[in-house]
PDB file of C-alpha atoms in Angstrom:
ATOM      1  CA  ASP I  29    -191.075 -97.514-137.407  1.00  0.00           C
ATOM      2  CA  ALA I  30    -191.867 -97.807-141.103  1.00  0.00           C
ATOM      3  CA  MET I  31    -188.126 -98.140-141.815  1.00  0.00           C
ATOM      4  CA  VAL I  32    -188.230-101.943-141.812  1.00  0.00           C
ATOM      5  CA  ILE I  33    -190.834-102.879-144.378  1.00  0.00           C
ATOM      6  CA  GLN I  34    -192.258-106.307-144.950  1.00  0.00           C
ATOM      7  CA  ASN I  35    -194.415-107.471-147.819  1.00  0.00           C
ATOM      8  CA  PRO I  36    -196.953-108.816-148.024  1.00  0.00           C
ATOM      9  CA  ARG I  37    -198.712-108.219-144.692  1.00  0.00           C
ATOM     10  CA  TYR I  38    -200.714-111.423-145.148  1.00  0.00           C
ATOM     11  CA  GLN I  39    -199.715-114.393-147.270  1.00  0.00           C
ATOM     12  CA  VAL I  40    -201.723-117.507-147.971  1.00  0.00           C
ATOM     13  CA  THR I  41    -200.068-120.494-149.565  1.00  0.00           C
ATOM     14  CA  GLN I  42    -200.901-124.121-150.158  1.00  0.00           C
ATOM     15  CA  PHE I  43    -199.298-127.043-148.440  1.00  0.00           C
ATOM     16  CA  GLY I  44    -196.006-127.768-150.219  1.00  0.00           C
ATOM     17  CA  LYS I  45    -196.130-124.706-152.488  1.00  0.00           C
ATOM     18  CA  PRO I  46    -192.961-122.581-152.228  1.00  0.00           C
ATOM     19  CA  VAL I  47    -193.405-119.093-150.885  1.00  0.00           C
ATOM     20  CA  THR I  48    -191.124-116.070-150.547  1.00  0.00           C
ATOM     21  CA  LEU I  49    -191.459-113.295-147.992  1.00  0.00           C
ATOM     22  CA  SER I  50    -189.627-110.035-148.485  1.00  0.00           C
ATOM     23  CA  CYS I  51    -188.117-107.409-146.231  1.00  0.00           C
ATOM     24  CA  SER I  52    -186.407-104.124-146.861  1.00  0.00           C
ATOM     25  CA  GLN I  53    -184.819-101.569-144.587  1.00  0.00           C
ATOM     26  CA  THR I  54    -183.837 -97.994-145.246  1.00  0.00           C
ATOM     27  CA  LEU I  55    -181.584 -97.712-142.197  1.00  0.00           C
ATOM     28  CA  ASN I  56    -178.424 -98.992-143.917  1.00  0.00           C
ATOM     29  CA  HIS I  57    -178.081-101.535-141.123  1.00  0.00           C
ATOM     30  CA  ASN I  58    -175.426-104.208-141.365  1.00  0.00           C
ATOM     31  CA  VAL I  59    -177.410-106.925-139.694  1.00  0.00           C
ATOM     32  CA  MET I  60    -180.788-108.347-140.685  1.00  0.00           C
ATOM     33  CA  TYR I  61    -182.781-111.075-138.989  1.00  0.00           C
ATOM     34  CA  TRP I  62    -185.694-113.370-139.591  1.00  0.00           C
ATOM     35  CA  TYR I  63    -187.744-114.414-136.589  1.00  0.00           C
ATOM     36  CA  GLN I  64    -190.681-116.815-136.547  1.00  0.00           C
ATOM     37  CA  GLN I  65    -193.506-116.179-134.078  1.00  0.00           C
ATOM     38  CA  LYS I  66    -196.225-118.748-133.677  1.00  0.00           C
ATOM     39  CA  SER I  67    -199.485-117.917-131.991  1.00  0.00           C
ATOM     40  CA  SER I  68    -199.120-117.112-128.276  1.00  0.00           C
ATOM     41  CA  GLN I  69    -195.376-117.755-128.375  1.00  0.00           C
ATOM     42  CA  ALA I  70    -192.255-115.642-128.252  1.00  0.00           C
ATOM     43  CA  PRO I  71    -190.347-114.791-131.428  1.00  0.00           C
ATOM     44  CA  LYS I  72    -187.752-117.390-132.343  1.00  0.00           C
ATOM     45  CA  LEU I  73    -184.658-116.576-134.367  1.00  0.00           C
ATOM     46  CA  LEU I  74    -184.353-118.485-137.648  1.00  0.00           C
ATOM     47  CA  PHE I  75    -181.201-116.933-139.099  1.00  0.00           C
ATOM     48  CA  HIS I  76    -179.407-113.656-139.607  1.00  0.00           C
ATOM     49  CA  TYR I  77    -177.036-111.895-141.963  1.00  0.00           C
ATOM     50  CA  TYR I  78    -174.064-109.868-140.814  1.00  0.00           C
ATOM     51  CA  ASP I  79    -173.444-108.004-144.057  1.00  0.00           C
ATOM     52  CA  LYS I  80    -173.335-110.895-146.523  1.00  0.00           C
ATOM     53  CA  ASP I  81    -172.356-113.511-143.967  1.00  0.00           C
ATOM     54  CA  PHE I  82    -175.241-115.909-143.439  1.00  0.00           C
ATOM     55  CA  ASN I  83    -175.738-117.420-139.988  1.00  0.00           C
ATOM     56  CA  ASN I  84    -178.225-120.226-139.511  1.00  0.00           C
ATOM     57  CA  GLU I  85    -179.579-121.200-136.103  1.00  0.00           C
ATOM     58  CA  ALA I  86    -178.873-124.839-135.303  1.00  0.00           C
ATOM     59  CA  ASP I  87    -182.534-125.803-135.052  1.00  0.00           C
ATOM     60  CA  THR I  88    -183.811-123.944-138.115  1.00  0.00           C
ATOM     61  CA  PRO I  89    -185.289-126.509-140.516  1.00  0.00           C
ATOM     62  CA  ASP I  90    -183.667-126.973-143.938  1.00  0.00           C
ATOM     63  CA  ASN I  91    -187.029-126.040-145.422  1.00  0.00           C
ATOM     64  CA  PHE I  92    -186.203-122.405-144.633  1.00  0.00           C
ATOM     65  CA  GLN I  93    -183.697-120.517-146.753  1.00  0.00           C
ATOM     66  CA  SER I  94    -182.729-116.880-147.012  1.00  0.00           C
ATOM     67  CA  ARG I  95    -181.170-114.496-149.504  1.00  0.00           C
ATOM     68  CA  ARG I  96    -179.716-111.042-149.059  1.00  0.00           C
ATOM     69  CA  PRO I  97    -178.903-109.590-152.489  1.00  0.00           C
ATOM     70  CA  ASN I  98    -177.889-106.203-151.078  1.00  0.00           C
ATOM     71  CA  THR I  99    -177.806-104.229-147.824  1.00  0.00           C
ATOM     72  CA  SER I 100    -181.422-103.146-148.049  1.00  0.00           C
ATOM     73  CA  PHE I 101    -183.228-106.342-148.972  1.00  0.00           C
ATOM     74  CA  CYS I 102    -183.596-109.749-147.406  1.00  0.00           C
ATOM     75  CA  PHE I 103    -185.837-112.632-148.441  1.00  0.00           C
ATOM     76  CA  LEU I 104    -187.173-115.658-146.628  1.00  0.00           C
ATOM     77  CA  ASP I 105    -187.895-118.676-148.822  1.00  0.00           C
ATOM     78  CA  ILE I 106    -189.948-121.567-147.520  1.00  0.00           C
ATOM     79  CA  ARG I 107    -189.406-124.382-149.977  1.00  0.00           C
ATOM     80  CA  SER I 108    -192.231-126.703-148.990  1.00  0.00           C
ATOM     81  CA  PRO I 109    -194.500-125.106-146.402  1.00  0.00           C
ATOM     82  CA  GLY I 110    -196.205-127.404-143.958  1.00  0.00           C
ATOM     83  CA  LEU I 111    -199.158-126.690-141.704  1.00  0.00           C
ATOM     84  CA  GLY I 112    -196.739-126.176-138.832  1.00  0.00           C
ATOM     85  CA  ASP I 113    -195.071-123.295-140.652  1.00  0.00           C
ATOM     86  CA  ALA I 114    -198.119-121.083-140.285  1.00  0.00           C
ATOM     87  CA  ALA I 115    -196.877-118.180-138.202  1.00  0.00           C
ATOM     88  CA  MET I 116    -195.986-114.498-138.157  1.00  0.00           C
ATOM     89  CA  TYR I 117    -192.593-113.955-139.774  1.00  0.00           C
ATOM     90  CA  LEU I 118    -190.785-110.925-138.462  1.00  0.00           C
ATOM     91  CA  CYS I 119    -187.875-109.264-140.155  1.00  0.00           C
ATOM     92  CA  ALA I 120    -185.619-107.034-138.088  1.00  0.00           C
ATOM     93  CA  SER I 121    -182.428-105.050-138.423  1.00  0.00           C
ATOM     94  CA  VAL I 122    -179.675-103.751-136.203  1.00  0.00           C
ATOM     95  CA  GLY I 123    -176.923-101.258-136.896  1.00  0.00           C
ATOM     96  CA  GLY I 124    -174.130-103.102-135.165  1.00  0.00           C
ATOM     97  CA  TYR I 125    -171.802-102.255-132.286  1.00  0.00           C
ATOM     98  CA  GLY I 126    -173.050 -99.238-130.354  1.00  0.00           C
ATOM     99  CA  ASN I 127    -176.383 -99.375-132.184  1.00  0.00           C
ATOM    100  CA  GLU I 128    -177.893-102.602-130.967  1.00  0.00           C
ATOM    101  CA  LYS I 129    -181.562-101.663-130.758  1.00  0.00           C
ATOM    102  CA  LEU I 130    -183.495-104.232-132.749  1.00  0.00           C
ATOM    103  CA  PHE I 131    -186.323-102.840-134.856  1.00  0.00           C
ATOM    104  CA  PHE I 132    -188.947-105.199-136.207  1.00  0.00           C
ATOM    105  CA  GLY I 133    -190.914-104.851-139.398  1.00  0.00           C
ATOM    106  CA  SER I 134    -194.705-105.175-139.342  1.00  0.00           C
ATOM    107  CA  GLY I 135    -194.455-108.872-140.034  1.00  0.00           C
ATOM    108  CA  THR I 136    -195.993-111.207-142.590  1.00  0.00           C
ATOM    109  CA  GLN I 137    -198.748-113.482-141.310  1.00  0.00           C
ATOM    110  CA  LEU I 138    -198.407-116.733-143.234  1.00  0.00           C
ATOM    111  CA  SER I 139    -201.308-119.138-143.554  1.00  0.00           C
ATOM    112  CA  VAL I 140    -200.848-122.618-145.024  1.00  0.00           C
ATOM    113  CA  LEU I 141    -203.942-124.319-146.428  1.00  0.00           C
TER     114      LEU I 141
ATOM    115  CA  GLY T   3    -177.169-121.371-125.162  1.00  0.00           C
ATOM    116  CA  GLU T   4    -179.065-118.658-123.392  1.00  0.00           C
ATOM    117  CA  ASN T   5    -182.308-119.448-121.572  1.00  0.00           C
ATOM    118  CA  VAL T   6    -184.689-116.706-120.429  1.00  0.00           C
ATOM    119  CA  GLU T   7    -187.500-117.388-117.989  1.00  0.00           C
ATOM    120  CA  GLN T   8    -190.298-114.844-117.585  1.00  0.00           C
ATOM    121  CA  HIS T   9    -192.960-114.564-114.869  1.00  0.00           C
ATOM    122  CA  PRO T  10    -195.832-114.243-114.486  1.00  0.00           C
ATOM    123  CA  SER T  11    -197.406-115.526-117.688  1.00  0.00           C
ATOM    124  CA  THR T  12    -200.526-113.432-117.051  1.00  0.00           C
ATOM    125  CA  LEU T  13    -200.962-110.330-114.943  1.00  0.00           C
ATOM    126  CA  SER T  14    -204.182-108.500-114.239  1.00  0.00           C
ATOM    127  CA  VAL T  15    -204.203-105.108-112.512  1.00  0.00           C
ATOM    128  CA  GLN T  16    -206.559-102.226-111.912  1.00  0.00           C
ATOM    129  CA  GLU T  17    -205.962 -98.953-113.697  1.00  0.00           C
ATOM    130  CA  GLY T  18    -203.554 -96.831-111.703  1.00  0.00           C
ATOM    131  CA  ASP T  19    -201.855 -99.778-110.012  1.00  0.00           C
ATOM    132  CA  SER T  20    -198.275-100.824-110.670  1.00  0.00           C
ATOM    133  CA  ALA T  21    -197.259-103.891-112.646  1.00  0.00           C
ATOM    134  CA  VAL T  22    -194.006-105.818-112.290  1.00  0.00           C
ATOM    135  CA  ILE T  23    -192.730-108.490-114.668  1.00  0.00           C
ATOM    136  CA  LYS T  24    -189.609-110.483-113.852  1.00  0.00           C
ATOM    137  CA  CYS T  25    -187.095-112.346-115.986  1.00  0.00           C
ATOM    138  CA  THR T  26    -184.073-114.478-115.270  1.00  0.00           C
ATOM    139  CA  TYR T  27    -181.343-115.438-117.705  1.00  0.00           C
ATOM    140  CA  SER T  28    -178.740-118.154-117.696  1.00  0.00           C
ATOM    141  CA  ASP T  29    -175.767-116.832-119.692  1.00  0.00           C
ATOM    142  CA  SER T  30    -173.594-114.587-117.543  1.00  0.00           C
ATOM    143  CA  ALA T  31    -172.025-113.194-120.747  1.00  0.00           C
ATOM    144  CA  SER T  32    -175.328-111.602-121.814  1.00  0.00           C
ATOM    145  CA  ASN T  33    -175.013-107.852-121.641  1.00  0.00           C
ATOM    146  CA  TYR T  34    -178.066-106.279-123.257  1.00  0.00           C
ATOM    147  CA  PHE T  35    -181.666-106.671-122.070  1.00  0.00           C
ATOM    148  CA  PRO T  36    -184.537-105.128-124.034  1.00  0.00           C
ATOM    149  CA  TRP T  37    -188.239-105.224-123.290  1.00  0.00           C
ATOM    150  CA  TYR T  38    -190.840-105.387-126.030  1.00  0.00           C
ATOM    151  CA  LYS T  39    -194.551-104.651-126.007  1.00  0.00           C
ATOM    152  CA  GLN T  40    -196.696-106.471-128.536  1.00  0.00           C
ATOM    153  CA  GLU T  41    -200.327-105.707-129.221  1.00  0.00           C
ATOM    154  CA  LEU T  42    -202.504-108.293-130.906  1.00  0.00           C
ATOM    155  CA  GLY T  43    -201.537-108.788-134.549  1.00  0.00           C
ATOM    156  CA  LYS T  44    -198.778-106.171-134.425  1.00  0.00           C
ATOM    157  CA  ARG T  45    -195.023-106.179-134.318  1.00  0.00           C
ATOM    158  CA  PRO T  46    -193.077-106.229-131.058  1.00  0.00           C
ATOM    159  CA  GLN T  47    -192.095-102.680-130.177  1.00  0.00           C
ATOM    160  CA  LEU T  48    -189.071-101.818-128.077  1.00  0.00           C
ATOM    161  CA  ILE T  49    -190.189 -99.918-124.982  1.00  0.00           C
ATOM    162  CA  ILE T  50    -187.046 -99.834-122.863  1.00  0.00           C
ATOM    163  CA  ASP T  51    -183.666-101.519-122.688  1.00  0.00           C
ATOM    164  CA  ILE T  52    -180.732-101.752-120.318  1.00  0.00           C
ATOM    165  CA  ARG T  53    -177.110-102.690-120.654  1.00  0.00           C
ATOM    166  CA  SER T  54    -175.235-104.759-118.110  1.00  0.00           C
ATOM    167  CA  ASN T  55    -173.156-101.841-116.838  1.00  0.00           C
ATOM    168  CA  VAL T  56    -176.301-100.094-115.566  1.00  0.00           C
ATOM    169  CA  GLY T  57    -178.482-101.159-112.650  1.00  0.00           C
ATOM    170  CA  GLU T  58    -181.613 -99.188-113.396  1.00  0.00           C
ATOM    171  CA  LYS T  59    -183.138 -97.151-116.182  1.00  0.00           C
ATOM    172  CA  LYS T  60    -186.353 -95.159-116.205  1.00  0.00           C
ATOM    173  CA  ASP T  61    -188.481 -93.641-118.949  1.00  0.00           C
ATOM    174  CA  GLN T  62    -191.588 -91.877-117.679  1.00  0.00           C
ATOM    175  CA  ARG T  63    -193.905 -94.568-116.281  1.00  0.00           C
ATOM    176  CA  ILE T  64    -191.698 -97.525-117.126  1.00  0.00           C
ATOM    177  CA  ALA T  65    -188.457 -98.621-115.513  1.00  0.00           C
ATOM    178  CA  VAL T  66    -186.166-101.581-115.770  1.00  0.00           C
ATOM    179  CA  THR T  67    -183.850-102.903-113.068  1.00  0.00           C
ATOM    180  CA  LEU T  68    -180.998-105.329-113.548  1.00  0.00           C
ATOM    181  CA  ASN T  69    -179.217-107.497-111.004  1.00  0.00           C
ATOM    182  CA  LYS T  70    -176.290-108.954-112.909  1.00  0.00           C
ATOM    183  CA  THR T  71    -175.052-111.014-109.978  1.00  0.00           C
ATOM    184  CA  ALA T  72    -178.371-112.774-109.600  1.00  0.00           C
ATOM    185  CA  LYS T  73    -178.968-112.750-113.371  1.00  0.00           C
ATOM    186  CA  HIS T  74    -182.409-111.260-113.242  1.00  0.00           C
ATOM    187  CA  PHE T  75    -184.076-108.130-114.535  1.00  0.00           C
ATOM    188  CA  SER T  76    -187.517-106.649-114.086  1.00  0.00           C
ATOM    189  CA  LEU T  77    -189.924-104.309-115.826  1.00  0.00           C
ATOM    190  CA  HIS T  78    -191.906-101.895-113.667  1.00  0.00           C
ATOM    191  CA  ILE T  79    -194.906 -99.999-115.002  1.00  0.00           C
ATOM    192  CA  THR T  80    -196.438 -97.409-112.691  1.00  0.00           C
ATOM    193  CA  GLU T  81    -199.843 -95.748-112.935  1.00  0.00           C
ATOM    194  CA  THR T  82    -201.024 -98.349-115.408  1.00  0.00           C
ATOM    195  CA  GLN T  83    -203.540 -97.400-118.068  1.00  0.00           C
ATOM    196  CA  PRO T  84    -205.851 -99.586-120.195  1.00  0.00           C
ATOM    197  CA  GLU T  85    -203.655 -98.904-123.230  1.00  0.00           C
ATOM    198  CA  ASP T  86    -200.801-100.655-121.429  1.00  0.00           C
ATOM    199  CA  SER T  87    -202.700-103.927-121.974  1.00  0.00           C
ATOM    200  CA  ALA T  88    -200.566-106.086-124.270  1.00  0.00           C
ATOM    201  CA  VAL T  89    -198.094-108.953-124.257  1.00  0.00           C
ATOM    202  CA  TYR T  90    -194.698-107.995-122.859  1.00  0.00           C
ATOM    203  CA  PHE T  91    -191.531-109.887-123.739  1.00  0.00           C
ATOM    204  CA  CYS T  92    -188.173-109.639-122.070  1.00  0.00           C
ATOM    205  CA  ALA T  93    -185.067-110.668-123.967  1.00  0.00           C
ATOM    206  CA  ALA T  94    -181.359-111.147-123.511  1.00  0.00           C
ATOM    207  CA  GLU T  95    -178.553-110.649-126.002  1.00  0.00           C
ATOM    208  CA  PRO T  96    -175.216-112.460-125.712  1.00  0.00           C
ATOM    209  CA  GLY T  97    -172.024-110.491-125.601  1.00  0.00           C
ATOM    210  CA  GLY T  98    -169.567-110.191-128.458  1.00  0.00           C
ATOM    211  CA  THR T  99    -170.902-109.532-131.939  1.00  0.00           C
ATOM    212  CA  SER T 100    -174.317-111.171-131.482  1.00  0.00           C
ATOM    213  CA  TYR T 101    -176.214-107.921-132.057  1.00  0.00           C
ATOM    214  CA  GLY T 102    -179.937-108.481-132.227  1.00  0.00           C
ATOM    215  CA  LYS T 103    -179.567-112.199-131.631  1.00  0.00           C
ATOM    216  CA  LEU T 104    -182.146-112.160-128.896  1.00  0.00           C
ATOM    217  CA  THR T 105    -183.451-114.947-126.745  1.00  0.00           C
ATOM    218  CA  PHE T 106    -186.949-114.045-125.620  1.00  0.00           C
ATOM    219  CA  GLY T 107    -188.857-114.921-122.488  1.00  0.00           C
ATOM    220  CA  GLN T 108    -192.207-116.631-122.857  1.00  0.00           C
ATOM    221  CA  GLY T 109    -194.178-113.417-122.583  1.00  0.00           C
ATOM    222  CA  THR T 110    -196.557-111.888-120.041  1.00  0.00           C
ATOM    223  CA  ILE T 111    -200.128-110.995-120.940  1.00  0.00           C
ATOM    224  CA  LEU T 112    -200.864-107.777-119.058  1.00  0.00           C
ATOM    225  CA  THR T 113    -204.481-106.730-118.667  1.00  0.00           C
ATOM    226  CA  VAL T 114    -205.276-103.353-117.147  1.00  0.00           C
ATOM    227  CA  HIS T 115    -208.890-103.049-116.052  1.00  0.00           C
ATOM    228  CA  PRO T 116    -210.465 -99.574-116.175  1.00  0.00           C
TER     229      PRO T 116
END
C-alpha cells in the first residue's frame, strides 16, 4: 500500500497562491491518475497520464495542471486555488492491460485559507 | 459518459447481520467493477472487484455479483463486524484502454452496531 506515495499529507495554502502536490510510485506503472475528493463525495477524475500522454477530463478546470517528468513521479499544480478547491487529492496508478487494479496513495488534504 | 448510481446512501446493521449495497451503471461497454472501502480521512482501499465475464466472486465474508444484462452489481458482506463500518464506493471502468478511469457511485455509509 505504501507503493503510491503522496506528499505532503496535509497542505495549507492561501487563496490564489499556487500550490503543487506530488506523487510517486515504485510499481513502474504506465498509468497515473489524479482524483479530487470533496467532503462526503465520491472521488472525481481530474486527468491521467498514459506514459507521457496527458489526458484531461472535459470538466476539469483550467486552474488545474499536471506534470509527469518520468514514470515514477507525477505532480498536480493548482495555479490559483479557490475556496472550492479545498479537498482530498488522490493520486493513483495502474499497470495497464491485465493489471487494472487501481491503487490509491494516501492522499493530500488541501486547505485553502 | 458512464453514470453509476449507488443505493442505499446509508445502511445501519447489527453486528453479525448481512449488508447489501447495490449499484447500477449506464454504459454497456463497461467491463470492470471494483469496490472500495474508505475509512474517515484515509484513502479508498480496493476490497473486491469483478470483470464482466464473471457473474460472482467471493473473498471470505465479502462477495460481489454482477448482472450484465440488467447492468447492475452488488456487494454482499456477511457476518458484519464493527470494523466493517466505513464508506463503500462502487465503480465502473469503461472498456478499451481506459484502465483506472473509474466512475464512482455516490457512496454508502455503512454502520455496524456492536
